């Protein structure tokens, strides 16, 4: 899944390890501080719905800024060039804005504790149980990716045995989530956001200086890879060839609509951060606040991948040499002095732990509330479910350690994740979007739409693409196609099943479908929330316009 070349060992010393040790102490300190606020299961799973928007907003973006983002997108930058910005400006921002403006009022207003629980109210137990199982499986798979990737990286950079890295990071994540619940995870994610930036910003600045600034970087890449390498849209016409192996239609529909909306609007590891906000206004602003730093993340993730390609022209050229996944570690090795090196290593570790913690905290919520309490152990006292949540956290970490090795057959870390998203998130998005905007959609349609969409994506990927029956130039292109197939099949099945089955009574859909309202959606803004600069519509449109403007330098 992710391999690093030999010879990447970093010259760390006592100062670097001291910085790393301080970080671990602070992480545990935050966990113990958060413990004082955990008295009920709602406190443990959703921070008692008490957190301000700026905290949940930073946690929202940090939960996504894991190892897969940093190493994977830097690798994509080195491999695909400026095409990688599509994952941010069309593959994230529109969906984050849609979540904040359109979907959060339904999520938060219905007072559900999880994304699958929303399906319980909208469609019924069958869709609820299926989505809960699907999400539980995908969350531990993704949590395991972060653990395994971190072990490989720390073995290459610091010489730590893989099992030591897995045990150390896994135990720290386990400790601070078990102690302080979601509040501990979220406040640590805010800390991790700044630690990650403190690691990546110096790396980018020093790297740009080394290659002669932006002009030197673009000049070098134009001469070695052609002028299309630093454009986002050139060569994406239907039938044209480009490194990404995708045309504008699959980019816009597959990535920009289906995969993006499927991930950002239904992935509970992200939505959980917004559900922990103190009121509806803060919940709506959570993904909108997160959108602004997300717009600029390519500057410290994709650009270093381009810098590494100039500094190490052999990157990705041979199996035995440096691979695209080595982009960030190569820059750390060649550019950073001790002390700053310690911050960079801590930033990488923080990224791994943030990604894992987001998935573990969402896994314990879904498994405890949507599987254990809903179907296996109903009607117990709240203290029982609080204890169960802590036990399930430990189970999730242990399973994550084991599931990581499933991904070993994938050559690019982002290919693996995008494959998972096309299987699990896209079909869920189909069910949500149709069920939310079409009142007639029946309970049976929700179940069969989710199941058929998931199976269709798997059949397309494993049965058609992997067997060579259909020719797609790249893994990423195959994932885009799988997403489109999952969406189309799921939507068609939902429409057909709805037409031959009985819809739910309109009275039971209040606050669950567009055009209806629940009492929770009537909540008035708290004092100060009605200020002009906090208005969700302004934040949302501002993010969309800014993302569109960012495309201009990469479009010609």
Coordinates of C-alpha atoms in Angstrom, one line a residue:
X1 CA 0.0 0.0 0.0
X2 CA 2.8 2.4 0.9
X3 CA 6.5 1.7 0.6
X4 CA 9.4 3.9 1.3
X5 CA 12.8 3.5 -0.2
X6 CA 16.0 2.6 1.6
X7 CA 18.2 5.5 2.7
X8 CA 15.5 7.8 4.1
X9 CA 16.7 7.5 7.7
X10 CA 16.6 11.0 9.3
X11 CA 19.5 12.3 11.4
X12 CA 17.4 12.8 14.5
X13 CA 18.9 13.6 17.9
X14 CA 17.8 14.2 21.5
X15 CA 16.2 17.5 20.7
X16 CA 13.9 16.0 18.1
X17 CA 12.9 13.2 20.5
X18 CA 12.2 15.7 23.2
X19 CA 9.8 17.6 21.0
X20 CA 8.1 14.3 20.2
X21 CA 7.9 13.4 23.9
X22 CA 6.4 16.8 24.8
X23 CA 3.7 16.3 22.1
X24 CA 2.7 12.9 23.6
X25 CA 2.5 14.4 27.1
X26 CA 0.2 17.2 25.9
X27 CA -2.0 14.7 24.0
X28 CA -2.6 12.7 27.2
X29 CA -3.1 15.9 29.2
X30 CA -5.9 16.9 26.9
X31 CA -7.5 13.5 27.3
X32 CA -7.4 13.8 31.1
X33 CA -8.7 17.4 31.0
X34 CA -11.6 16.3 28.8
X35 CA -12.5 13.4 31.1
X36 CA -14.0 15.9 33.6
X37 CA -16.8 16.7 31.1
X38 CA -17.7 13.1 30.3
X39 CA -20.6 12.1 32.5
X40 CA -23.1 10.6 30.0
X41 CA -22.9 8.7 26.8
X42 CA -23.9 11.8 24.9
X43 CA -20.8 13.5 26.4
X44 CA -18.6 10.6 25.4
X45 CA -20.0 10.2 21.8
X46 CA -20.9 13.8 20.8
X47 CA -19.2 16.0 23.4
X48 CA -22.6 16.8 24.9
X49 CA -23.3 18.9 21.8
X50 CA -21.4 21.8 23.5
X51 CA -18.5 22.8 21.3
X52 CA -18.0 26.2 19.5
X53 CA -18.0 26.3 15.7
X54 CA -14.3 27.3 15.4
X55 CA -13.2 24.2 17.4
X56 CA -15.5 21.8 15.5
X57 CA -14.5 23.5 12.2
X58 CA -10.7 23.0 12.7
X59 CA -11.4 19.4 14.0
X60 CA -13.5 18.8 10.8
X61 CA -10.5 19.6 8.5
X62 CA -7.9 18.0 10.8
X63 CA -9.9 14.7 10.8
X64 CA -9.4 14.6 7.1
X65 CA -5.8 15.8 7.2
X66 CA -4.4 12.4 8.1
X67 CA -1.4 10.5 6.8
X68 CA -3.4 9.5 3.7
X69 CA -3.8 13.2 2.9
X70 CA -0.2 14.3 3.4
X71 CA 1.7 11.4 2.0
X72 CA -1.0 10.4 -0.5
X73 CA -1.7 13.9 -2.0
X74 CA 2.1 14.7 -2.1
X75 CA 2.6 11.5 -4.0
X76 CA -0.3 12.4 -6.3
X77 CA 1.2 15.8 -6.8
X78 CA 4.5 14.2 -7.9
X79 CA 2.8 11.7 -10.1
X80 CA -0.1 13.7 -11.6
X81 CA 1.0 17.3 -11.2
X82 CA -1.5 20.1 -10.9
X83 CA -4.4 17.6 -11.7
X84 CA -4.2 16.8 -8.0
X85 CA -5.9 20.1 -7.0
X86 CA -9.2 18.7 -8.3
X87 CA -9.4 16.7 -5.1
X88 CA -9.7 20.0 -3.2
X89 CA -11.3 22.7 -5.2
X90 CA -13.9 20.5 -7.0
X91 CA -13.6 17.3 -5.0
X92 CA -14.2 18.8 -1.5
X93 CA -15.3 22.5 -1.3
X94 CA -18.7 22.2 -3.1
X95 CA -19.6 19.2 -1.1
X96 CA -18.5 20.8 2.2
X97 CA -20.7 23.8 1.4
X98 CA -23.6 21.6 0.5
X99 CA -23.3 19.8 3.8
X100 CA -23.3 23.0 5.8
X101 CA -26.1 24.8 4.0
X102 CA -28.4 21.9 3.1
X103 CA -27.8 18.8 5.0
X104 CA -26.7 19.9 8.5
X105 CA -30.2 21.3 9.3
X106 CA -31.6 17.8 8.8
X107 CA -28.8 16.0 10.7
X108 CA -28.7 18.4 13.6
X109 CA -32.4 19.3 13.7
X110 CA -33.4 15.7 13.9
X111 CA -31.1 15.3 17.0
X112 CA -29.6 12.0 15.6
X113 CA -26.4 10.7 17.1
X114 CA -25.0 9.4 13.8
X115 CA -25.5 9.3 10.0
X116 CA -27.0 5.7 10.1
X117 CA -29.5 6.8 12.7
X118 CA -30.8 9.4 10.3
X119 CA -31.5 6.5 7.9
X120 CA -33.4 4.7 10.7
X121 CA -35.8 7.6 10.9
X122 CA -36.1 8.2 7.2
X123 CA -36.2 4.5 5.9
X124 CA -36.5 2.1 8.8
X125 CA -34.5 -0.7 10.5
X126 CA -33.3 -2.6 7.4
X127 CA -31.5 0.4 5.9
X128 CA -30.3 1.5 9.3
X129 CA -28.6 -1.8 10.1
X130 CA -27.1 -2.2 6.7
X131 CA -25.6 1.3 6.7
X132 CA -24.3 0.8 10.3
X133 CA -22.5 -2.4 9.3
X134 CA -21.1 -0.9 6.2
X135 CA -19.8 2.1 8.0
X136 CA -18.4 0.1 10.9
X137 CA -16.4 -2.0 8.4
X138 CA -15.1 0.9 6.4
X139 CA -14.1 3.0 9.4
X140 CA -11.9 0.3 10.9
X141 CA -10.4 -0.3 7.4
X142 CA -9.5 3.3 7.1
X143 CA -8.2 3.5 10.7
X144 CA -5.9 0.6 10.0
X145 CA -4.5 2.4 6.9
X146 CA -3.3 5.2 9.1
X147 CA -1.7 2.8 11.6
X148 CA 0.1 0.7 9.0
X149 CA 1.2 3.7 7.0
X150 CA 2.6 5.3 10.1
X151 CA 4.5 2.2 11.0
X152 CA 6.2 2.0 7.6
X153 CA 7.1 5.7 7.7
X154 CA 8.6 5.6 11.2
X155 CA 10.5 2.5 10.4
X156 CA 12.1 4.2 7.3
X157 CA 12.7 7.6 8.9
X158 CA 13.5 6.7 12.5
X159 CA 14.4 3.1 12.5
X160 CA 11.5 2.1 14.7
X161 CA 10.3 -1.5 14.2
X162 CA 6.9 -1.6 12.7
X163 CA 5.3 -3.3 15.7
X164 CA 6.7 -0.6 18.1
X165 CA 5.3 2.2 15.9
X166 CA 1.9 0.5 15.7
X167 CA 1.7 -0.2 19.5
X168 CA 2.9 3.2 20.6
X169 CA 0.6 5.3 18.4
X170 CA -2.4 2.9 18.8
X171 CA -2.1 3.0 22.6
X172 CA -2.0 6.8 22.7
X173 CA -5.0 7.1 20.5
X174 CA -6.8 4.4 22.6
X175 CA -5.8 6.2 25.8
X176 CA -7.0 9.7 25.0
X177 CA -10.3 8.6 23.3
X178 CA -11.1 6.1 26.0
X179 CA -10.4 8.7 28.7
X180 CA -12.0 11.8 27.3
X181 CA -14.3 10.6 24.5
X182 CA -15.0 12.7 21.4
X183 CA -14.1 16.0 23.2
X184 CA -10.6 14.6 23.7
X185 CA -10.4 13.5 20.1
X186 CA -11.6 16.9 18.8
X187 CA -9.4 19.1 21.0
X188 CA -6.4 16.9 20.0
X189 CA -7.4 17.3 16.4
X190 CA -7.3 21.1 16.8
X191 CA -3.8 20.8 18.3
X192 CA -2.8 18.4 15.6
X193 CA -4.0 20.8 12.9
X194 CA -1.5 23.4 14.0
X195 CA 1.3 20.9 14.6
X196 CA 0.8 19.6 11.0
X197 CA 1.0 23.1 9.6
X198 CA 4.1 23.8 11.7
X199 CA 5.7 20.8 10.0
X200 CA 4.6 21.4 6.4
X201 CA 4.9 25.2 6.1
X202 CA 8.7 25.3 6.7
X203 CA 9.1 22.3 4.5
X204 CA 7.4 24.1 1.6
X205 CA 9.2 27.4 2.1
X206 CA 12.7 25.9 2.3
X207 CA 11.9 23.6 -0.6
X208 CA 10.7 26.5 -2.8
X209 CA 13.9 28.4 -2.0
X210 CA 16.0 25.4 -2.9
X211 CA 14.5 25.0 -6.4
X212 CA 14.6 28.7 -7.2
X213 CA 11.2 29.8 -6.1
X214 CA 7.9 29.3 -7.9
X215 CA 9.4 30.4 -11.3
X216 CA 12.3 27.9 -10.9
X217 CA 9.8 25.2 -10.0
X218 CA 7.5 25.8 -12.9
X219 CA 10.4 26.2 -15.3
X220 CA 12.0 22.9 -14.3
X221 CA 8.7 20.9 -14.5
X222 CA 7.7 22.5 -17.8
X223 CA 11.0 21.3 -19.3
X224 CA 10.9 17.8 -17.8
X225 CA 7.2 17.0 -17.9
X226 CA 5.7 19.4 -20.5
X227 CA 3.5 22.5 -20.0
X228 CA 0.4 20.5 -19.3
X229 CA 1.8 19.1 -16.0
X230 CA 1.1 22.3 -14.1
X231 CA -2.4 22.8 -15.5
X232 CA -5.6 21.4 -14.1
X233 CA -7.7 21.0 -17.2
X234 CA -5.3 20.6 -20.2
X235 CA -5.6 17.2 -21.8
X236 CA -8.9 16.3 -20.1
X237 CA -11.0 16.4 -23.2
X238 CA -12.9 13.1 -23.9
X239 CA -10.5 10.8 -25.7
X240 CA -7.4 12.8 -24.8
X241 CA -4.5 11.3 -22.7
X242 CA -3.3 12.7 -19.4
X243 CA -1.4 11.4 -16.4
X244 CA -4.6 11.1 -14.3
X245 CA -6.3 8.8 -16.8
X246 CA -9.6 10.8 -16.5
X247 CA -11.4 13.3 -18.7
X248 CA -13.4 16.4 -17.6
X249 CA -16.6 14.4 -17.4
X250 CA -15.3 11.7 -15.0
X251 CA -13.6 14.5 -13.0
X252 CA -16.7 16.6 -12.7
X253 CA -19.2 13.8 -12.2
X254 CA -17.1 11.0 -10.7
X255 CA -14.9 13.0 -8.4
X256 CA -16.6 16.4 -8.1
X257 CA -20.1 15.2 -7.6
X258 CA -20.5 11.5 -6.8
X259 CA -17.3 10.7 -4.8
X260 CA -17.0 14.1 -3.2
X261 CA -20.6 14.5 -2.1
X262 CA -20.7 10.9 -1.1
X263 CA -17.7 11.3 1.2
X264 CA -18.2 14.8 2.7
X265 CA -21.9 14.6 3.3
X266 CA -22.3 11.0 4.6
X267 CA -18.9 10.1 6.2
X268 CA -19.7 10.1 9.9
X269 CA -16.0 10.5 10.8
X270 CA -16.5 14.1 9.5
X271 CA -20.2 14.7 10.2
X272 CA -19.7 13.7 13.8
X273 CA -17.6 16.8 14.4
X274 CA -20.5 19.0 13.2
X275 CA -23.0 17.1 15.3
X276 CA -20.9 17.9 18.4
X277 CA -21.4 21.7 17.9
X278 CA -23.3 23.6 20.6
X279 CA -26.2 24.7 18.4
X280 CA -27.6 24.4 14.9
X281 CA -25.9 27.6 13.7
X282 CA -22.5 26.3 14.9
X283 CA -23.2 22.9 13.3
X284 CA -24.0 24.6 9.9
X285 CA -20.8 26.7 10.1
X286 CA -18.6 23.7 11.0
X287 CA -17.9 22.5 7.4
X288 CA -18.0 26.0 6.1
X289 CA -15.3 27.2 8.4
X290 CA -13.3 24.0 7.6
X291 CA -13.6 24.8 3.8
X292 CA -11.3 27.9 4.0
X293 CA -8.2 26.1 5.3
X294 CA -9.1 23.2 3.0
X295 CA -8.8 25.5 0.0
X296 CA -5.1 26.3 0.8
X297 CA -4.0 22.8 1.9
X298 CA -2.6 22.1 -1.6
X299 CA 0.1 24.8 -1.0
X300 CA 1.6 22.7 1.8
X301 CA 0.8 19.2 0.5
X302 CA 0.7 19.1 -3.3
X303 CA 3.4 21.8 -3.8
X304 CA 6.0 19.8 -1.8
X305 CA 5.3 16.8 -4.0
X306 CA 6.2 19.0 -7.0
X307 CA 9.3 20.3 -5.2
X308 CA 10.4 16.7 -4.5
X309 CA 10.0 15.8 -8.1
X310 CA 12.5 18.6 -9.1
X311 CA 15.0 17.8 -6.3
X312 CA 14.8 14.1 -7.0
X313 CA 14.1 13.6 -10.7
X314 CA 14.2 9.8 -10.3
X315 CA 11.1 9.8 -8.0
X316 CA 8.8 7.1 -9.2
X317 CA 11.0 6.1 -12.1
X318 CA 12.1 2.6 -11.0
X319 CA 10.8 0.0 -8.6
X320 CA 14.0 -0.2 -6.6
X321 CA 14.5 3.6 -6.3
X322 CA 12.6 6.4 -4.7
X323 CA 8.8 6.1 -5.1
X324 CA 6.2 8.9 -5.2
X325 CA 5.2 8.1 -1.6
X326 CA 8.7 9.2 -0.7
X327 CA 8.1 12.8 -1.6
X328 CA 7.6 14.3 1.9
X329 CA 10.2 12.1 3.6
X330 CA 12.8 13.0 1.0
X331 CA 12.2 16.7 1.6
X332 CA 12.4 16.2 5.4
X333 CA 15.7 14.3 5.0
X334 CA 17.3 16.8 2.7
X335 CA 16.0 20.2 3.9
X336 CA 15.3 20.3 7.7
X337 CA 17.8 20.8 10.5
X338 CA 17.4 19.2 13.9
X339 CA 14.7 20.7 16.0
X340 CA 12.7 21.6 13.0
X341 CA 13.1 18.0 12.0
X342 CA 11.6 17.0 15.3
X343 CA 8.6 19.2 14.6
X344 CA 8.2 17.7 11.2
X345 CA 8.3 14.1 12.5
X346 CA 5.8 15.1 15.2
X347 CA 3.6 16.7 12.5
X348 CA 3.6 13.4 10.6
X349 CA 2.8 11.4 13.7
X350 CA 0.0 13.9 14.5
X351 CA -1.5 13.4 11.1
X352 CA -1.5 9.6 11.4
X353 CA -3.1 9.9 14.9
X354 CA -5.7 12.4 13.8
X355 CA -6.8 10.2 10.9
X356 CA -7.0 7.2 13.0
X357 CA -8.7 8.9 16.0
X358 CA -11.5 10.3 13.7
X359 CA -12.3 6.8 12.4
X360 CA -12.1 5.1 15.8
X361 CA -14.3 7.7 17.5
X362 CA -16.9 7.4 14.8
X363 CA -16.7 3.6 14.9
X364 CA -17.4 3.4 18.6
X365 CA -20.4 5.7 18.2
X366 CA -22.0 3.8 15.4
X367 CA -21.3 0.3 16.8
X368 CA -22.5 1.2 20.3
X369 CA -25.6 3.2 19.4
X370 CA -26.6 1.8 16.0
X371 CA -25.8 -1.8 16.4
X372 CA -25.3 -2.8 20.0
X373 CA -27.9 -0.6 21.7
X374 CA -30.4 -0.7 18.8
X375 CA -30.4 -4.5 18.1
X376 CA -28.4 -6.5 20.6
X377 CA -28.8 -4.8 24.1
X378 CA -31.8 -2.6 24.1
X379 CA -33.1 -0.5 27.0
X380 CA -30.0 -0.6 29.3
X381 CA -29.1 2.4 31.5
X382 CA -27.0 5.1 30.1
X383 CA -23.9 4.1 32.2
X384 CA -23.9 0.8 30.5
X385 CA -23.6 2.3 27.1
X386 CA -20.9 4.7 28.2
X387 CA -18.9 1.7 29.4
X388 CA -19.6 -0.2 26.2
X389 CA -18.3 2.8 24.2
X390 CA -15.0 2.7 26.0
X391 CA -14.7 -1.1 25.4
X392 CA -15.6 -0.7 21.7
X393 CA -12.9 1.9 21.4
X394 CA -10.3 -0.6 22.4
X395 CA -11.8 -3.2 20.1
X396 CA -11.8 -0.7 17.2
X397 CA -8.1 0.1 17.7
X398 CA -7.2 -3.6 17.8
X399 CA -9.2 -4.4 14.7
X400 CA -7.6 -1.4 12.9
X401 CA -4.2 -2.9 13.6
X402 CA -5.3 -6.1 11.9
X403 CA -7.2 -4.7 8.9
X404 CA -4.3 -2.4 7.8
X405 CA -2.6 -5.3 6.0
X406 CA -5.5 -5.8 3.7
X407 CA -4.3 -2.7 1.8
X408 CA -0.9 -4.1 1.1
X409 CA -1.7 -4.9 -2.5
X410 CA -2.3 -1.3 -3.4
X411 CA 0.7 0.7 -4.8
X412 CA -0.7 4.1 -4.0
X413 CA -2.2 5.0 -0.7
X414 CA -4.9 7.3 -2.3
X415 CA -6.0 4.6 -4.7
X416 CA -6.9 2.3 -1.8
X417 CA -8.9 5.0 0.0
X418 CA -10.7 6.2 -3.1
X419 CA -11.7 2.6 -3.8
X420 CA -13.2 2.3 -0.3
X421 CA -15.1 5.5 -0.8
X422 CA -16.6 4.4 -4.1
X423 CA -17.8 1.2 -2.5
X424 CA -19.2 2.5 0.7
X425 CA -19.8 6.3 0.7
X426 CA -21.2 6.8 -2.8
X427 CA -24.2 4.3 -2.5
X428 CA -25.0 5.9 0.9
X429 CA -25.1 9.3 -0.7
X430 CA -27.5 8.1 -3.4
X431 CA -29.9 6.9 -0.7
X432 CA -29.6 10.2 1.3
X433 CA -30.0 12.6 -1.6
X434 CA -33.0 10.8 -3.2
X435 CA -34.6 10.1 0.2
X436 CA -34.1 13.7 1.3
X437 CA -35.5 15.3 -1.9
X438 CA -38.2 12.8 -2.9
X439 CA -40.9 12.3 -0.3
X440 CA -42.4 9.3 -2.2
X441 CA -39.2 7.2 -1.7
X442 CA -40.1 4.1 0.3
X443 CA -38.3 2.2 3.1
X444 CA -37.6 -0.7 0.8
X445 CA -36.1 1.6 -1.8
X446 CA -33.6 2.8 0.8
X447 CA -32.3 -0.7 1.6
X448 CA -32.2 -2.0 -2.0
X449 CA -30.7 1.2 -3.3
X450 CA -27.9 1.0 -0.7
X451 CA -27.2 -2.7 -1.3
X452 CA -27.3 -2.5 -5.1
X453 CA -25.1 0.6 -5.3
X454 CA -22.5 -1.1 -3.1
X455 CA -22.5 -4.3 -5.1
X456 CA -22.5 -2.4 -8.5
X457 CA -19.3 -0.5 -7.5
X458 CA -17.6 -3.8 -6.4
X459 CA -18.6 -5.6 -9.6
X460 CA -17.4 -2.8 -11.8
X461 CA -14.0 -2.6 -10.0
X462 CA -13.2 -6.3 -9.3
X463 CA -15.3 -8.0 -12.1
X464 CA -14.8 -5.6 -15.0
X465 CA -11.8 -3.3 -14.4
X466 CA -9.5 -5.8 -12.6
X467 CA -10.3 -8.6 -15.0
X468 CA -9.5 -6.4 -18.0
X469 CA -13.0 -6.5 -19.4
X470 CA -13.1 -2.7 -19.5
X471 CA -9.9 -0.6 -20.1
X472 CA -9.4 2.3 -17.8
X473 CA -6.0 4.1 -17.9
X474 CA -5.5 4.3 -14.1
X475 CA -6.7 3.2 -10.7
X476 CA -8.0 6.7 -10.0
X477 CA -9.9 6.7 -13.3
X478 CA -11.4 3.3 -12.4
X479 CA -12.5 4.6 -9.0
X480 CA -14.3 7.6 -10.7
X481 CA -16.1 5.2 -13.0
X482 CA -17.0 2.8 -10.1
X483 CA -18.5 5.8 -8.3
X484 CA -20.6 6.8 -11.3
X485 CA -21.8 3.2 -11.7
X486 CA -22.7 2.9 -8.0
X487 CA -24.7 6.2 -8.2
X488 CA -26.6 5.3 -11.4
X489 CA -27.4 1.8 -10.3
X490 CA -28.4 2.8 -6.8
X491 CA -30.6 5.6 -8.1
X492 CA -32.4 3.4 -10.7
X493 CA -33.1 0.7 -8.2
X494 CA -34.5 3.2 -5.7
X495 CA -36.8 4.7 -8.3
X496 CA -38.0 1.3 -9.5
X497 CA -38.6 -0.1 -6.0
X498 CA -40.3 3.1 -4.9
X499 CA -42.8 2.9 -7.7
X500 CA -43.9 -0.6 -6.6
X501 CA -43.8 -0.2 -2.9
X502 CA -45.8 1.8 -0.3
X503 CA -44.2 5.1 0.8
X504 CA -43.9 6.1 4.5
X505 CA -46.7 8.4 5.9
X506 CA -46.0 12.0 5.3
X507 CA -46.5 12.8 9.0
X508 CA -43.4 10.6 9.9
X509 CA -41.1 12.5 7.6
X510 CA -41.1 15.9 9.4
X511 CA -37.5 17.2 9.4
X512 CA -36.3 14.3 7.3
X513 CA -37.2 15.5 3.8
X514 CA -36.7 18.8 2.0
X515 CA -39.6 21.2 2.5
X516 CA -40.5 19.8 5.9
X517 CA -39.3 21.0 9.3
X518 CA -38.8 19.5 12.8
X519 CA -38.8 21.3 16.1
X520 CA -35.0 21.2 16.2
X521 CA -34.8 23.1 13.0
X522 CA -36.6 26.1 14.5
X523 CA -33.8 26.8 16.9
X524 CA -32.9 30.5 17.0
X525 CA -29.2 31.6 16.7
X526 CA -27.3 32.2 19.9
X527 CA -26.1 35.7 20.8
X528 CA -23.6 36.8 18.2
X529 CA -24.4 34.0 15.7
X530 CA -26.4 36.4 13.6
X531 CA -23.4 38.7 12.9
X532 CA -23.0 39.2 9.1
X533 CA -19.6 37.5 9.1
X534 CA -21.0 34.3 10.7
X535 CA -23.9 33.9 8.2
X536 CA -23.7 30.4 6.7
X537 CA -24.7 31.6 3.2
X538 CA -21.9 34.2 3.1
X539 CA -19.3 31.6 4.3
X540 CA -20.5 29.0 1.8
X541 CA -20.6 31.3 -1.3
X542 CA -17.3 32.9 -0.2
X543 CA -15.6 29.4 -0.1
X544 CA -17.0 28.5 -3.5
X545 CA -15.9 31.7 -5.2
X546 CA -12.4 31.5 -3.6
X547 CA -12.0 27.9 -4.8
X548 CA -13.0 28.9 -8.3
X549 CA -10.5 31.8 -8.2
X550 CA -7.7 29.4 -7.2
X551 CA -8.3 27.4 -10.4
X552 CA -7.3 30.4 -12.6
X553 CA -3.5 30.1 -12.3
X554 CA -3.7 26.4 -13.1
X555 CA -6.1 26.7 -16.1
X556 CA -3.8 28.2 -18.7

